[in-house]
PDB file of C-alpha atoms in Angstrom:
ATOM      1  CA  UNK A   1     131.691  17.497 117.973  1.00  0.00           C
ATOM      2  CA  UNK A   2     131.931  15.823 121.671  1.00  0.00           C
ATOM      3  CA  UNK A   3     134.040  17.503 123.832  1.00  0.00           C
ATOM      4  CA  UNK A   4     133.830  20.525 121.528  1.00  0.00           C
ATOM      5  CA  UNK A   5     132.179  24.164 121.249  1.00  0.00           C
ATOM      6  CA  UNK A   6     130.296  24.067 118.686  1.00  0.00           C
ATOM      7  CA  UNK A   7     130.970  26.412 115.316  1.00  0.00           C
ATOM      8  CA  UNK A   8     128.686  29.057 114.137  1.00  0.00           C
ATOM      9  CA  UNK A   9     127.324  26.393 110.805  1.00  0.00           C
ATOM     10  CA  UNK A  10     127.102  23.605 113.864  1.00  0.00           C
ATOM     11  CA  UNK A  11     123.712  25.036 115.288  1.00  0.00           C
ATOM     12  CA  UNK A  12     121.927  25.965 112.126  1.00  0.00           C
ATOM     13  CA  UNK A  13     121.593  22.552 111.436  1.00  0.00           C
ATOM     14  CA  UNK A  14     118.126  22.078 112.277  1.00  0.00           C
ATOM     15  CA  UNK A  15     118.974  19.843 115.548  1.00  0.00           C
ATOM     16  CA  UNK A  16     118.106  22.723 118.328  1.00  0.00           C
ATOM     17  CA  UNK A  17     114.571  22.973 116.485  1.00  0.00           C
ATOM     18  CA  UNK A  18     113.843  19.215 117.009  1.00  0.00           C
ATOM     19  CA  UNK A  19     115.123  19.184 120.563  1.00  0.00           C
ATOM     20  CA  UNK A  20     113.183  22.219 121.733  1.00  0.00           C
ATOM     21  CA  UNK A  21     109.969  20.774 119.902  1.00  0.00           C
ATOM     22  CA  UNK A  22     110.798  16.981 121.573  1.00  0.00           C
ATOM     23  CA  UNK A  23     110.859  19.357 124.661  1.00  0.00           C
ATOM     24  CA  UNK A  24     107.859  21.660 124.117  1.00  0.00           C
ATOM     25  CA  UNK A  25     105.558  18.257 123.578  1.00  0.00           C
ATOM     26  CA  UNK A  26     107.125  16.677 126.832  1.00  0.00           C
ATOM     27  CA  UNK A  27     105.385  20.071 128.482  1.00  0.00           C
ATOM     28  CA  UNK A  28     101.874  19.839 126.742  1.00  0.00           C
ATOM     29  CA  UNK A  29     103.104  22.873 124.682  1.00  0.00           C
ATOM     30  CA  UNK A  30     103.254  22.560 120.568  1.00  0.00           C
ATOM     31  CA  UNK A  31     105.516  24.850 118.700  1.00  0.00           C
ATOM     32  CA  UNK A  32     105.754  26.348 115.179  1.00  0.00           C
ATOM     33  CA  UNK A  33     108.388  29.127 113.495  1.00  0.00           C
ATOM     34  CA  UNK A  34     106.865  32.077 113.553  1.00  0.00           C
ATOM     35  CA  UNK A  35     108.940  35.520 111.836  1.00  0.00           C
ATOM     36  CA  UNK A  36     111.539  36.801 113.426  1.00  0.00           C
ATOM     37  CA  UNK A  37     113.339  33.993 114.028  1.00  0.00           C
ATOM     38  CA  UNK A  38     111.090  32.287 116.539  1.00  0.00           C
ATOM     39  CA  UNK A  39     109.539  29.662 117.747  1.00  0.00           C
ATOM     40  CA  UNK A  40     105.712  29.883 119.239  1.00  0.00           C
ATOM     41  CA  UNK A  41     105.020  27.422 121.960  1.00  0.00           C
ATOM     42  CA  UNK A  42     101.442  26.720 121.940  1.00  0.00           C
ATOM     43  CA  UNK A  43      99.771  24.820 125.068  1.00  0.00           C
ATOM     44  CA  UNK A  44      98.006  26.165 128.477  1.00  0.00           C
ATOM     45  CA  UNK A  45     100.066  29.865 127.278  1.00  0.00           C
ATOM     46  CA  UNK A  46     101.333  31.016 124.345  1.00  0.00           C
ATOM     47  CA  UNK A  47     104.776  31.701 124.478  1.00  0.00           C
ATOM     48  CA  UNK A  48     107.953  32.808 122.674  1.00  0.00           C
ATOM     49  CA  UNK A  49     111.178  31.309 122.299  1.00  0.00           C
ATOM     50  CA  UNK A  50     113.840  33.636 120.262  1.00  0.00           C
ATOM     51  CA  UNK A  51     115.725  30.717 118.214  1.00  0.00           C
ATOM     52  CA  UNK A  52     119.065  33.400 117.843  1.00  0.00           C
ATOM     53  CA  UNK A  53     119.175  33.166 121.550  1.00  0.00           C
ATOM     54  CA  UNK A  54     119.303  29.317 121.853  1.00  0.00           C
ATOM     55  CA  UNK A  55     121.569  29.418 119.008  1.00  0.00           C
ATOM     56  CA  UNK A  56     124.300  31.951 120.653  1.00  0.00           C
ATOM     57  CA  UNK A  57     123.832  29.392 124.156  1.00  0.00           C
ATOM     58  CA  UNK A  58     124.436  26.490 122.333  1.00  0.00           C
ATOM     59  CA  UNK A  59     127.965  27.639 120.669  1.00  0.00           C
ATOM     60  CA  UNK A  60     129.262  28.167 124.569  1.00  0.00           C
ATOM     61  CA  UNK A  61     128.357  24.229 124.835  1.00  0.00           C
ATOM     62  CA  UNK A  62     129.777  21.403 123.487  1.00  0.00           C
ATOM     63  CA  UNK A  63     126.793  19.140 121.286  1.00  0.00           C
ATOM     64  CA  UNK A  64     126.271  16.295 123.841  1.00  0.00           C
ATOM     65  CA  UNK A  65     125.085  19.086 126.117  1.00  0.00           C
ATOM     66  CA  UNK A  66     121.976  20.615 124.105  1.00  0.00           C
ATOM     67  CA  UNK A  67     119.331  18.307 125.060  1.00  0.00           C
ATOM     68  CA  UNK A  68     120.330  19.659 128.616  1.00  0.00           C
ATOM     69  CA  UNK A  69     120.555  23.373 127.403  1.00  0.00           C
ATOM     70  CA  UNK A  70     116.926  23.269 125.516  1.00  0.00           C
ATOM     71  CA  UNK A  71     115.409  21.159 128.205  1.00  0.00           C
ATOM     72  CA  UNK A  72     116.904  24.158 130.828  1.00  0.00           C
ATOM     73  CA  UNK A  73     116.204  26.955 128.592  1.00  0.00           C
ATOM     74  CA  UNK A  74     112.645  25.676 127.784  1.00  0.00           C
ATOM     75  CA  UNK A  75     111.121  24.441 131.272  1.00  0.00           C
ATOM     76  CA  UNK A  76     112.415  27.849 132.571  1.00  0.00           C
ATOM     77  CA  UNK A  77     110.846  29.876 130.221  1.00  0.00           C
ATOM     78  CA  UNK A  78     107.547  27.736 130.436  1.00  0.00           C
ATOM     79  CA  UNK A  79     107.707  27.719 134.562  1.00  0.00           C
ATOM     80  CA  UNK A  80     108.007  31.350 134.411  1.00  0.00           C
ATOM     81  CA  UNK A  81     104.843  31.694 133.498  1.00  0.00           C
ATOM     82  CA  UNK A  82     102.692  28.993 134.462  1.00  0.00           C
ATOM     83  CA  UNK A  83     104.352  29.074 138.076  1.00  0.00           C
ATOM     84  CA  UNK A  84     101.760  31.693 139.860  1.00  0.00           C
ATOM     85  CA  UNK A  85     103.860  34.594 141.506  1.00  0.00           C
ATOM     86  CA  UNK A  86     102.172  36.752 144.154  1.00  0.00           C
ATOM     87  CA  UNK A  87     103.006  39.982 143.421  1.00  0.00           C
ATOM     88  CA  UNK A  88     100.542  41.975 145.508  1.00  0.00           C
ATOM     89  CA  UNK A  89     102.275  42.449 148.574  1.00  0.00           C
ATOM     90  CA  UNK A  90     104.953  45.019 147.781  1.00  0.00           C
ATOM     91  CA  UNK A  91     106.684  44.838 150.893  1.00  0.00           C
ATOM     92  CA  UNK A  92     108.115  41.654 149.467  1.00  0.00           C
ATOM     93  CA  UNK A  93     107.865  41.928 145.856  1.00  0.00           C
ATOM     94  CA  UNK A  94     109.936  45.199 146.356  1.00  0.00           C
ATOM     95  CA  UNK A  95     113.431  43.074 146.880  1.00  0.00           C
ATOM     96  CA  UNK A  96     112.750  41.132 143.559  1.00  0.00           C
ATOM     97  CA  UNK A  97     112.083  44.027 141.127  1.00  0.00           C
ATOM     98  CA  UNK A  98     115.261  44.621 138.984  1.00  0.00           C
ATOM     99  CA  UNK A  99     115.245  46.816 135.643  1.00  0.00           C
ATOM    100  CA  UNK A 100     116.169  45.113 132.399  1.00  0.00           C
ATOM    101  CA  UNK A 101     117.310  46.187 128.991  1.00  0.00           C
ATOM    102  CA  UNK A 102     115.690  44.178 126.289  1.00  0.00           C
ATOM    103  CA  UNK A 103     115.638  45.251 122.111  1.00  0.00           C
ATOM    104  CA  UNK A 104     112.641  47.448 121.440  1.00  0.00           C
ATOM    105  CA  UNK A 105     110.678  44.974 119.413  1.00  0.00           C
ATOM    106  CA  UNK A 106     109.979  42.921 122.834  1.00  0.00           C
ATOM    107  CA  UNK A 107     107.695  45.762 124.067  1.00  0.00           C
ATOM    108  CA  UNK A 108     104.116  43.468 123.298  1.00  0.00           C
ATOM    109  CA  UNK A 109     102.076  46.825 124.422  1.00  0.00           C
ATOM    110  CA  UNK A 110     101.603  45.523 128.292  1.00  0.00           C
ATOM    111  CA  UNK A 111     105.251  45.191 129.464  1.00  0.00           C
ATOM    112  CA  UNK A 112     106.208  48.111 132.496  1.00  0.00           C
ATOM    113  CA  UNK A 113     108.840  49.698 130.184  1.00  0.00           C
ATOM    114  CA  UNK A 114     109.897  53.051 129.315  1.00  0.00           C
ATOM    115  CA  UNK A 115     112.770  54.179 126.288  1.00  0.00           C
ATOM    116  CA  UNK A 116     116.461  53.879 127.632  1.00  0.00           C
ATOM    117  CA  UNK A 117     117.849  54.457 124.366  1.00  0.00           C
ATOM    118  CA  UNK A 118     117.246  54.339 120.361  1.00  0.00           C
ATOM    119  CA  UNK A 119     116.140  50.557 119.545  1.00  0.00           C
ATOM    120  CA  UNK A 120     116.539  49.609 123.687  1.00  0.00           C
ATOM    121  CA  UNK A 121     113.825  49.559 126.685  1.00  0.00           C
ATOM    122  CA  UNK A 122     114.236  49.075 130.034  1.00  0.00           C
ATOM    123  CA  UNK A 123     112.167  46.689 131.469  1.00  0.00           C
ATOM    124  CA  UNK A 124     111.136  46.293 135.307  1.00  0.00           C
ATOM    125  CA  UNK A 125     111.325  42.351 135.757  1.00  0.00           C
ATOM    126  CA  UNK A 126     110.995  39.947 138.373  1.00  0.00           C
ATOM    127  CA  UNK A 127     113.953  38.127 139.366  1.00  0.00           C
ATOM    128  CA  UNK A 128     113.459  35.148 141.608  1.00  0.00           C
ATOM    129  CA  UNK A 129     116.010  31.957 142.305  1.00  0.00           C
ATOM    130  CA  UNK A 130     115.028  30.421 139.531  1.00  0.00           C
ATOM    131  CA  UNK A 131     114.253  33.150 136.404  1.00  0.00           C
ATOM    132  CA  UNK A 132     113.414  36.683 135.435  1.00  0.00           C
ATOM    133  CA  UNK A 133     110.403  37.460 134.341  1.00  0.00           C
ATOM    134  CA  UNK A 134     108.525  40.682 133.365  1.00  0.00           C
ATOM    135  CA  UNK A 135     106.212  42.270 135.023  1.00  0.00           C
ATOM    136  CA  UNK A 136     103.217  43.558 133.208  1.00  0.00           C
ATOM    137  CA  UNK A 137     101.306  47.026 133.775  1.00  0.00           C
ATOM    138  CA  UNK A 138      98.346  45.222 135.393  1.00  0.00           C
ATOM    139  CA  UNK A 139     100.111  43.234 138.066  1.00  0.00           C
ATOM    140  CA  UNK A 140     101.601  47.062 138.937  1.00  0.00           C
ATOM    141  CA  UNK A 141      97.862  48.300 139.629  1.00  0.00           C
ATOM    142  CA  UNK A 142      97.626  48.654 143.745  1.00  0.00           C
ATOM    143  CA  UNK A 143     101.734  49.191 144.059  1.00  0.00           C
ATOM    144  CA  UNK A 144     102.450  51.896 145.996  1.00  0.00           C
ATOM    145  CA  UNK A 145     104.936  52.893 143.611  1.00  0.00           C
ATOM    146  CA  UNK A 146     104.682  53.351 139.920  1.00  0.00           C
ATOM    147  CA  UNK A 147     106.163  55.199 136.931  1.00  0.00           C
ATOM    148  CA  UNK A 148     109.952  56.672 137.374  1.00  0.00           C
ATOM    149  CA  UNK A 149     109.736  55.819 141.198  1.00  0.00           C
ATOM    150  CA  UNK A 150     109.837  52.484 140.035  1.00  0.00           C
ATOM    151  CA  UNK A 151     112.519  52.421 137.622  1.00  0.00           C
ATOM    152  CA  UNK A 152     114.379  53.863 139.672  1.00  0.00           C
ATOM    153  CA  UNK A 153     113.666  51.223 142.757  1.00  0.00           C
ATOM    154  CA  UNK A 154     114.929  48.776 139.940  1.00  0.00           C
ATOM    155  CA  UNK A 155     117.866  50.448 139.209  1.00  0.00           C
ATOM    156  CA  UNK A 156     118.970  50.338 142.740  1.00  0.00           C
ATOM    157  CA  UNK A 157     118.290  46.667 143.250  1.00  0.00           C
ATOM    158  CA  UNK A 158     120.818  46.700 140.439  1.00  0.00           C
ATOM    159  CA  UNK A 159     123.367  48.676 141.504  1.00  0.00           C
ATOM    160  CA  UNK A 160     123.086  46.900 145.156  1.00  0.00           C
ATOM    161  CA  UNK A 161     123.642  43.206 143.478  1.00  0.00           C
ATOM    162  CA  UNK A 162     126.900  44.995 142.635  1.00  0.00           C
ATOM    163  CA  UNK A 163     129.264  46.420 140.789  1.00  0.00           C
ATOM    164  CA  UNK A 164     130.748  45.037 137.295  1.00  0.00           C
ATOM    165  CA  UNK A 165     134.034  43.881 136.315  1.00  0.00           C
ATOM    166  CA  UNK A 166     135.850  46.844 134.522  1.00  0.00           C
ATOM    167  CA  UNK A 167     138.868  45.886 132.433  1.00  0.00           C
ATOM    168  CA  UNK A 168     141.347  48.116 130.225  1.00  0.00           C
ATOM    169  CA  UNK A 169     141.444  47.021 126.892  1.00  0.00           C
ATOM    170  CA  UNK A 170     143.517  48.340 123.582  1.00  0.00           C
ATOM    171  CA  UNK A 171     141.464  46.852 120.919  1.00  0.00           C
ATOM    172  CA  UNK A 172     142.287  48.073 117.711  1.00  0.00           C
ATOM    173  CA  UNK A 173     145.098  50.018 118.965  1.00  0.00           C
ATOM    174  CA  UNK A 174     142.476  51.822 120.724  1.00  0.00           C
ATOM    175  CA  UNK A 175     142.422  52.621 124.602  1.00  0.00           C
ATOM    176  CA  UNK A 176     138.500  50.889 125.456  1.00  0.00           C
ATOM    177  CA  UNK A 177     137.050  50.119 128.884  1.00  0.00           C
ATOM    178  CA  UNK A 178     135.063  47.266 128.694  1.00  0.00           C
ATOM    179  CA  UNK A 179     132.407  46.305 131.829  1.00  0.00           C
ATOM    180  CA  UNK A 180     131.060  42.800 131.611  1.00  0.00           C
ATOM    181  CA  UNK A 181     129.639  40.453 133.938  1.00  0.00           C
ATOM    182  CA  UNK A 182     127.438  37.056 133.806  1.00  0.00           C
ATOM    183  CA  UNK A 183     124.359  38.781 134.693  1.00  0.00           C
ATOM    184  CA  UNK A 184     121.320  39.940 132.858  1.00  0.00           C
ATOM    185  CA  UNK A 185     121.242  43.796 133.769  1.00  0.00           C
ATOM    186  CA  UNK A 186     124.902  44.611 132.812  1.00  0.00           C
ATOM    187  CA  UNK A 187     123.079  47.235 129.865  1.00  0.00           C
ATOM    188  CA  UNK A 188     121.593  48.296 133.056  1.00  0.00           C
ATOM    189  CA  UNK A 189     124.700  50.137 134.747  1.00  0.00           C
ATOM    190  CA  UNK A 190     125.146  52.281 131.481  1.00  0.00           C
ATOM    191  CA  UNK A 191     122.634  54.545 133.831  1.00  0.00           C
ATOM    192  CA  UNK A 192     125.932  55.429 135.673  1.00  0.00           C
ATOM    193  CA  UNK A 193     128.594  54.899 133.618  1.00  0.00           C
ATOM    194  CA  UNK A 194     130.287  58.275 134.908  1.00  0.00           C
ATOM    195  CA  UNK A 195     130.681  56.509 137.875  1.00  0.00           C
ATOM    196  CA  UNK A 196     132.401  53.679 136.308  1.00  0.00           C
ATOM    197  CA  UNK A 197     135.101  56.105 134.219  1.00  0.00           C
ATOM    198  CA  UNK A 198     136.532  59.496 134.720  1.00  0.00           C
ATOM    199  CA  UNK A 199     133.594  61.093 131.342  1.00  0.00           C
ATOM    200  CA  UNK A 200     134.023  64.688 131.256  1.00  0.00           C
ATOM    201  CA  UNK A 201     130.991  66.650 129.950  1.00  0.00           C
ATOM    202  CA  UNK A 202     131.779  65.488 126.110  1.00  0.00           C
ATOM    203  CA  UNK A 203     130.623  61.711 127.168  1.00  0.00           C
ATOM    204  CA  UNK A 204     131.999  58.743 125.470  1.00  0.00           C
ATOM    205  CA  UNK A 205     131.217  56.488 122.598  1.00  0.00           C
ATOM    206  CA  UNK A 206     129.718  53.294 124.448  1.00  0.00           C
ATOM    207  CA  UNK A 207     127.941  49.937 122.564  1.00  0.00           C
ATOM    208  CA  UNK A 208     125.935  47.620 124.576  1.00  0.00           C
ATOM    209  CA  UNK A 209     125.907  44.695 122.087  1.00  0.00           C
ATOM    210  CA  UNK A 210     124.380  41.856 124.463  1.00  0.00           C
ATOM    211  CA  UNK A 211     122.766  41.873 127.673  1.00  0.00           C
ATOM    212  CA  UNK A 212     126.391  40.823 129.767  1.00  0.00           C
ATOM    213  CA  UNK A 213     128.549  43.929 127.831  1.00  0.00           C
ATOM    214  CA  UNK A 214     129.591  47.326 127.651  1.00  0.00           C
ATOM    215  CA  UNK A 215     132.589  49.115 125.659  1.00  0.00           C
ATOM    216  CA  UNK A 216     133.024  52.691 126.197  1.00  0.00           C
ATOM    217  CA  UNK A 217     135.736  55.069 124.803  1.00  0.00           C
ATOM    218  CA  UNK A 218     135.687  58.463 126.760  1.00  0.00           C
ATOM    219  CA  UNK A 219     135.862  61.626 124.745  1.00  0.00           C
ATOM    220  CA  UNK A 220     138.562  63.040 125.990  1.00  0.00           C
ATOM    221  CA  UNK A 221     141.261  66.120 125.083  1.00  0.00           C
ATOM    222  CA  UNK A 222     144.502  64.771 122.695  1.00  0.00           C
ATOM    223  CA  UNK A 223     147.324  66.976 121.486  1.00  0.00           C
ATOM    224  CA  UNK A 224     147.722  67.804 118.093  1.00  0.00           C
ATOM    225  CA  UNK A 225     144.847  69.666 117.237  1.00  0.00           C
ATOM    226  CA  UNK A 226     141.566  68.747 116.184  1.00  0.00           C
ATOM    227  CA  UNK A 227     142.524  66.761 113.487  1.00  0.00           C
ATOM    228  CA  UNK A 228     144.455  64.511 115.605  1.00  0.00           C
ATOM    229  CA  UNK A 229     141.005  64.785 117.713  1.00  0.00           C
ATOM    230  CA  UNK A 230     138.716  63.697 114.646  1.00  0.00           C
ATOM    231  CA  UNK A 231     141.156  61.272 113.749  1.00  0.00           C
ATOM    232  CA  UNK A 232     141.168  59.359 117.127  1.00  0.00           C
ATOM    233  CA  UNK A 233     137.484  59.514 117.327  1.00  0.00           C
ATOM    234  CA  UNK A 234     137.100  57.869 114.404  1.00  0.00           C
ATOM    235  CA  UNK A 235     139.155  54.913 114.968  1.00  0.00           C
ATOM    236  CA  UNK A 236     137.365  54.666 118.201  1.00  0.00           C
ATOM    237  CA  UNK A 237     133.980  54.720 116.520  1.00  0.00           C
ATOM    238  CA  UNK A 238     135.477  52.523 113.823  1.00  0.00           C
ATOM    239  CA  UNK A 239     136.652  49.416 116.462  1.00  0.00           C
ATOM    240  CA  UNK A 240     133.244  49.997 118.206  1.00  0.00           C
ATOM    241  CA  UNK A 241     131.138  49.356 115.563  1.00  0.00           C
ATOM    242  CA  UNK A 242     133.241  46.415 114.612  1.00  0.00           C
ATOM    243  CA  UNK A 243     133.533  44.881 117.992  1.00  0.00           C
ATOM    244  CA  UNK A 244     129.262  45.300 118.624  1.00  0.00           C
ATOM    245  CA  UNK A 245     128.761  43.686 115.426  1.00  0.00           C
ATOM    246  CA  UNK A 246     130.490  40.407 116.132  1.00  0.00           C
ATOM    247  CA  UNK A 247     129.516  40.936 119.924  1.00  0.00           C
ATOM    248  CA  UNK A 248     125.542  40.995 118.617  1.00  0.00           C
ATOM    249  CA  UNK A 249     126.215  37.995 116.648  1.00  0.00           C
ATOM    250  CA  UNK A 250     127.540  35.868 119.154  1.00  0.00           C
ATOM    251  CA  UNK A 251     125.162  37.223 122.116  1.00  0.00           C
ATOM    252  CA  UNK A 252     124.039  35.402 124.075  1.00  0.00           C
ATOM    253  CA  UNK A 253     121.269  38.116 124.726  1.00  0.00           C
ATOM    254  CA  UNK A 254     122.055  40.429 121.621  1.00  0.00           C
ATOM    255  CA  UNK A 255     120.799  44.039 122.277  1.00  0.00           C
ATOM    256  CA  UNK A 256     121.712  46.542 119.479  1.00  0.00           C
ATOM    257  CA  UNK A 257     124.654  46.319 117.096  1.00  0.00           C
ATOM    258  CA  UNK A 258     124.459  50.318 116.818  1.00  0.00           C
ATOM    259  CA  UNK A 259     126.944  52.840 118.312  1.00  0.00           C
ATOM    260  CA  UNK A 260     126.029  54.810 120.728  1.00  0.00           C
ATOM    261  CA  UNK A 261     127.175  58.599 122.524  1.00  0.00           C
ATOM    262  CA  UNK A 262     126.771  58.745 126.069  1.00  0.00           C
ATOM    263  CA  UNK A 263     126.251  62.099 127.733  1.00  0.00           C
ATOM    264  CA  UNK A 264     125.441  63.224 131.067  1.00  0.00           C
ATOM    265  CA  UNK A 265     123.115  59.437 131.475  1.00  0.00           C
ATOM    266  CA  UNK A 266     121.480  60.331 128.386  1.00  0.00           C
ATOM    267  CA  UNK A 267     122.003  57.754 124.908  1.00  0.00           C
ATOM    268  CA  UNK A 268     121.641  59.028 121.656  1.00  0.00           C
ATOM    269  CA  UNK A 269     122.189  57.032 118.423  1.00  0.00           C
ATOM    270  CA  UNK A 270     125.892  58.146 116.602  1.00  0.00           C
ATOM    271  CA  UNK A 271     125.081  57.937 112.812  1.00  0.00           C
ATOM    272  CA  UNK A 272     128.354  57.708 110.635  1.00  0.00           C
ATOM    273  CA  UNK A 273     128.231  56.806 107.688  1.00  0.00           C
ATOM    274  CA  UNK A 274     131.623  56.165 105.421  1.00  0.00           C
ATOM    275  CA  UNK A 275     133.133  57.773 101.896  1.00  0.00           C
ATOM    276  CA  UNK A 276     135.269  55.148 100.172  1.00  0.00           C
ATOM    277  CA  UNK A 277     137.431  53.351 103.146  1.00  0.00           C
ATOM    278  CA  UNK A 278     136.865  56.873 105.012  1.00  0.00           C
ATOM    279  CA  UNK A 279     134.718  56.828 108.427  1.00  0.00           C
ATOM    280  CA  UNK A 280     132.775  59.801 108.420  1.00  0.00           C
ATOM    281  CA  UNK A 281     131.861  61.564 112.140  1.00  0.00           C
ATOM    282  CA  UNK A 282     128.147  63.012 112.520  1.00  0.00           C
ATOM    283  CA  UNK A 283     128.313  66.931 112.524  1.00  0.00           C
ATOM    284  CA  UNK A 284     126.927  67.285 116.179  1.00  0.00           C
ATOM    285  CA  UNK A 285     129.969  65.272 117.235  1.00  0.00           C
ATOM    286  CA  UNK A 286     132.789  66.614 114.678  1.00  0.00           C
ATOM    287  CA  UNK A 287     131.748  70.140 116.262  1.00  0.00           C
ATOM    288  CA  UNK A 288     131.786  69.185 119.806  1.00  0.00           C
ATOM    289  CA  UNK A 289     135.971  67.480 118.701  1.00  0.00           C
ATOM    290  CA  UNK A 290     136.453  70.955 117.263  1.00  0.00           C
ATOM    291  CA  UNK A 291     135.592  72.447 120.393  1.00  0.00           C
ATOM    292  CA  UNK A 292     137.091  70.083 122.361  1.00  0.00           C
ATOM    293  CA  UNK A 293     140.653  70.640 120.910  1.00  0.00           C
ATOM    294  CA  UNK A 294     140.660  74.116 120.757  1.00  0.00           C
ATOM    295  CA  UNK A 295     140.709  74.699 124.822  1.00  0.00           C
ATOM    296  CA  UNK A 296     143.856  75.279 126.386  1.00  0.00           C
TER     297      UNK A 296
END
């Protein structure tokens, strides 16, 4: 495997689990699988390490380099805790605060994180020169600034770090506009996506499989009626679902494998379902195609 990425069997092999505990004991930390697919470093913390996302890193490497990754990946994790991090002065703690979209299941009860969408948070995190890190409710206590005021400080942070790379795509024989970009908070921008693509007031169908990826198909008027209409959507919705499955799966960062319909900033979960090879739109949507099609 030198000189090579290595393939999906590669890293299931058992080898990342012996480096990461070789580097866990090298740190005064001992580790043990825990469910869902992670490993529980135990030492002056407790922390977490998701195994899926070490996995998805270590296929963009070739073998020789995962002592390097784990070693990386751990010793960040571990300094991002045990490193202390005055947050009390918010005049300067103000330029580090970025918002983050993590999977639901991270929310451990004390995280500052609201809903962004079905199975997704957003997060308000700490993001220093050398990690990201959450911040928790208590270290928020004595901010002048708390609840949407926040966010929204976040999500400007964001935004000013700049914009991300937009590409036209047919995938699928369908017309996609993907956004991607090696950060962490690319989810993040699906907060104003409208300002990304020309989305009239019927949205788009978007998927945010990992944390460096959107694809978004904008609902948008086609001749021939709204059969043609349905039609389209469907194949849309079809390559989507595809494309944030395999997206997920490689990660790194997975999010949500689920499709998604964008309106006005707002994400609801799109629920199809299929009869035989048939994909089969959710009412709400088939009536707003209907609709959509009939104006002049």
């Amino acid at each position: 495997m030198s000189g090579r990425h290595a393939r999906r069997d590669d890293v299931d092999d058992g080898s990342l689990d012996s480096l990461l505990v070789l580097v866990a004991e090298s740190l005064g930390y001992a580790s043990r699988r825990v469910p869902g697919d992670v490993m529980l470093l135990e030492g002056a913390n407790r922390l977490h390490v998701s195994m899926r996302n070490l996995r998805q890193l270590a296929r963009l490497v070739p073998r020789d380099d995962w002592p390097a990754l784990v070693s990386d990946h751990v010793t960040t994790i571990v300094t991002a805790i045990e490193e202390p991090l005055d947050l009390s002065d918010f005049d300067l703690a103000q330029h580090l605060l970025r918002t983050r979209i993590y999977p639901a299941e991270a929310d451990n009860g004390i995280l500052a994180a609201r809903p962004f969408a079905p199975g997704l948070i957003e997060v308000v995190v700490v993001d220093t020169p050398t990690t990201v890190r959450t911040v928790t409710t208590d270290e928020m206590e004595g901010w002048p600034v708390s609840g949407d005021a926040l966010f929204m400080l976040g999500r400007a942070n964001v935004r000013a770090d700049g914009p991300l790379q937009l590409d036209e795509q047919d995938l699928g024989g369908v017309r996609m506009a993907v956004l991607h970009g090696w950060t962490f908070y690319a989810v993040t921008h699906l907060a104003w996506l409208d300002e990304y693509l020309p989305i009239g007031p019927y949205g788009a169908l978007v998927i945010a499989p990992n944390r460096s990826l959107i694809v978004a198909h904008p609902i948008q008027p086609v001749e021939g009626g709204p059969r043609a209409r349905y039609r389209a959507a469907a194949a849309a919705a079809r390559e989507l679902q595809g494309q944030a499955h395999h997206a997920y799966e490689d990660g790194p960062g997975s999010l949500s494998p689920y499709l998604y319909w964008w309106r006005a900033g707002e994400l609801s979960l799109l629920e199809t379902r299929y009869e035989g090879d048939t994909l089969v739109l959710p009412p709400e949507l088939t009536s707003v195609l209907t609709t959509l099609t009939a104006e002049p």
